[in-house]
Amino acid sequence: MRPVASGGIGAPVARVEDRRLVTGAGRFVADAALPGMLHAAFVRSPHAHARIIAVDTAAARAMPGVHAVLTGADLLDAGVRPLPHAAVLRRADGTPMRAPPRHALAAGWVRHAGEAVAIVVAASAQTAADAAEAVAVEWEPHDAVVEARAALADGAPRVNREAPDNLLGVFAHGDPGAVDAAFAAAAHVARVEVVNNRLVANALEPRAALADWQDGRLTLRVGCQMPHLARAQLADAVFGIAPERVRVLVEDIGGGFGAKSFLYPEYVAVAQAARHTGRPVRWVATRSESFLADSHGRDSVSEAALALDADGTFLAMRVATVANVGAYVSHLGAVIPTLAGTKPLAGPYRTPLIDLDVRVVQTHTAPVDAYRGAGRPEAAYLVERLVEAAALATGIPALDLRRRNFVPRAAMPFTSAMGEVYDSGDFARVTALALAAADWDGHAGRRAAARARGRLGGRGLAYFIESTGAANPVESVRLELGAETVTVYSGTQNMGQGLETAYAQLVVEALGVDLARVRIVQGDTDRVARGGGSGGSRSLFIGGAAIGDACARLVALARARGAAPAADAWFAFARAQGGTLSVEGKVKVDAFSWPNGCHVCEVEIDRDTGAVAVTRFTAVDDVGRVINPLIVHGQVAGAVAQGLGQALLEEAVYDRRSGQLLTGSFADYAMPRAGIVRALGVFLDESAPCTTNPLGAKGAGEGGSIGAPPAVAAAVLDALAECGVTHLDMPFTAPKVWRALQRART
Amino acid sequence: MTKISFTINGKQVSTDVEGRTLLVDLIRDELRLTGTHVGCDTSQCGCCTIELNGDMVKSCAMLAAQADGATITTIEGLAKGDVLHPVQQAFTECHGLQCGFCTPGMIMASVGILKANPNPSDDDIVKGLEGNLCRCTGYVNIIKSVKRAAELMKA
Ligand code: FES
Ligand code: FES
């Protein structure tokens, strides 16, 4: 083993960002205040689907302390254009997808409960909230539809005039004829139909924005994972001004998880309110607003079948998915269930043929966009449920089926049936490590002990592989060597995942300087020239590789000047060179990286209440080369907890008739609490580093939310098998499990 | 408007408050102690936890007027100059935070747990943190941090 440089790659150093955060000195948007600042509140639709007949703002405007009330019509008059989205799909007839325009404030129609209709700006947040109550909207309510399959039915309420059947677009892959032939020749066929439950990201920091529009220039402070994208979208798409006239400033972000990646209607409205009033305007979402108006995650139903030969070799897979994209297409809403989420659909298996059909459907619900994993959890859940079903259909244990069909390490690089190239991975090894770490064989004893206590024991395993890197392979950084410090300017974004520390470690590794001498600057489109932001686990292996490149260029520059400084000598070198040296580092990492892992879960179920307890959870993840094991362990643990949340607790539920969100607070939407996982073992296997980027790192941070749900599902169904329960959909809440037990009993 | 006086982080404060003003809003907006966070509107997340007259309370679930005469400590009042409180120290050592938004509340709640019980078991900690949500960490390192803090406080 290579010795770990003090604070360099592989060192479990404590995070440099912690000090401000543990002392209350973090800077979140809601903590910022500007002189003369006004406060905003939104008037939101109480209906899931309605026409706006009239908005009467007179009473609100007349209230003392109210500075302005703006409606959708006001924004249109001011030339504010709708929010952009990636329009990547085609409809079944080959025409391009056309979503309804997503105005920052609804114009004419509202399409989901909680859609913003007007913004009120006042001297205090309380006055703004009071005045919002005084805005009178005359509505013409219409029927709503909230479930994707219901929305496809004849005569369903219409969301999108451009697509009367509510079918936004379709996405297909594979050769249906070849797949049909494989199924016809198969010895066994396994089938499943699974629901991937709708979730709310629920970063603990609610969204917020503080806009200041002075001298024709907008400064927007916002918790955004992709500041340069936000700038481009605000400038080009929404306000039609030059990008130099927009500055996006991001300080601390209280969790992002994908849902803070893109522009939101409220940010545009707040910016326009600042332009209109000439004063800084701040809005901080309440948690209730977050539930209604943040983009949601997941929400799809898939029917799938797997054809196997007599030995259990996978011959072909057929998948038909209906994905709910919500009332509007949020930035990547149409991409996630199609282009992005289906990349790893072959899983870690050699399955030679896949026939995929995805239908992306609009409903009267909040837009669905990225949430930790973003499409890849859906893929892994589906594939692993199918493998479990195949075990029942063939009588071959699921573990054996997996081993039989894994892509062997020797076959890397391997092109999957989805046409994706897996560069590295040793699935059999990682599985063996997981079985050992989880004491797989010891389960029988624990199960018997559970039984003696009147509880049902269950054990489940899942293997996942995910594509990371998003579709944005380029990252560049500026590195400044000064007389005292090294400063890196990066357009990726820290949001709690520890990038400030991991990036600094890369600089320590390359230059040998002290960790305390490294500064990482992010989140300011004025100080950082460009960047793709953070999402899809891209930052470390693309942004980090750019830092490596910058350091190499600095070393080359020094060499060209006849110097080979190391450690503190770098600063003496900078002083000798007259102060500050600046280099640009740039990389293009064309390939996705393929983190993967094996998760093993044990549960105990209380027969009388249906309550499921996760008694042991083991995650062995291959994230390639690890820069800071402390941080990566933390990422895995956090992601596992979110995966357990999806599997056991969480579900965003809309009322089918009224279209109202029934789970609109932490009292109704069950979040994981302390104790969600009691015995968690996290292990990192670095034996198969990524071959397609210079660091050898693979994306880390999403794996747990991908591996945990199918592992829990397998364990729960294993526990319930003896009672005759063969199928359940997440979340495996106590009432749902209890009902399944009662049904099975009768 | 009601006139109230209280002590916060060792400082005496007197101010006029509207009857409906929440204590957390007074602390954040008027006193500009923004380390105390607001993560919900139903008193479930615990981001706003402070110490008031020796008890850990959710400052979003109290009116400012109710704090008249109280002695309050917020996250900003925990460290002694540059020296972190053992709980702050432990959270840093054990990677007990990621985004840091829940952290001030988690740390205050943990201080409360340790005050009531200097040797808490995992169960005690899980129970003690029932009113605090964290979306990032999965709680395992938070539980570790509380145990580590217990050690540090004994040393
Ligand atoms: S802000 Fe959530 S409990 Fe106080
Ligand atoms: S560290 Fe982010 S919510 Fe706890």
Short mmCIF file of C-alpha atoms and ligand atoms in Angstrom, two decimals, chain B residues 37-49 58-61 131, ligand 1:
data_model
loop_
_atom_site.label_atom_id
_atom_site.label_comp_id
_atom_site.label_asym_id
_atom_site.label_seq_id
_atom_site.Cartn_x
_atom_site.Cartn_y
_atom_site.Cartn_z
CA HIS B 37 -32.31 27.35 12.07
CA VAL B 38 -35.87 26.84 10.92
CA GLY B 39 -36.49 23.58 9.07
CA CYS B 40 -40.23 23.18 9.40
CA ASP B 41 -43.48 24.80 10.39
CA THR B 42 -44.89 21.98 12.49
CA SER B 43 -42.31 21.75 15.30
CA GLN B 44 -40.92 18.45 14.10
CA CYS B 45 -37.38 19.02 12.85
CA GLY B 46 -35.58 20.37 15.90
CA CYS B 47 -33.33 22.68 13.84
CA CYS B 48 -34.40 25.50 16.14
CA THR B 49 -33.43 23.84 19.43
CA LYS B 58 -37.80 24.20 20.19
CA SER B 59 -37.73 27.93 19.77
CA CYS B 60 -40.26 27.74 16.91
CA ALA B 61 -42.80 26.38 19.34
CA GLY B 131 -37.41 15.43 17.99
S1 FES C 1 -38.20 24.72 13.10
FE1 FES C 1 -38.69 22.63 12.96
S2 FES C 1 -38.97 22.11 15.04
FE2 FES C 1 -38.58 24.21 15.13
#
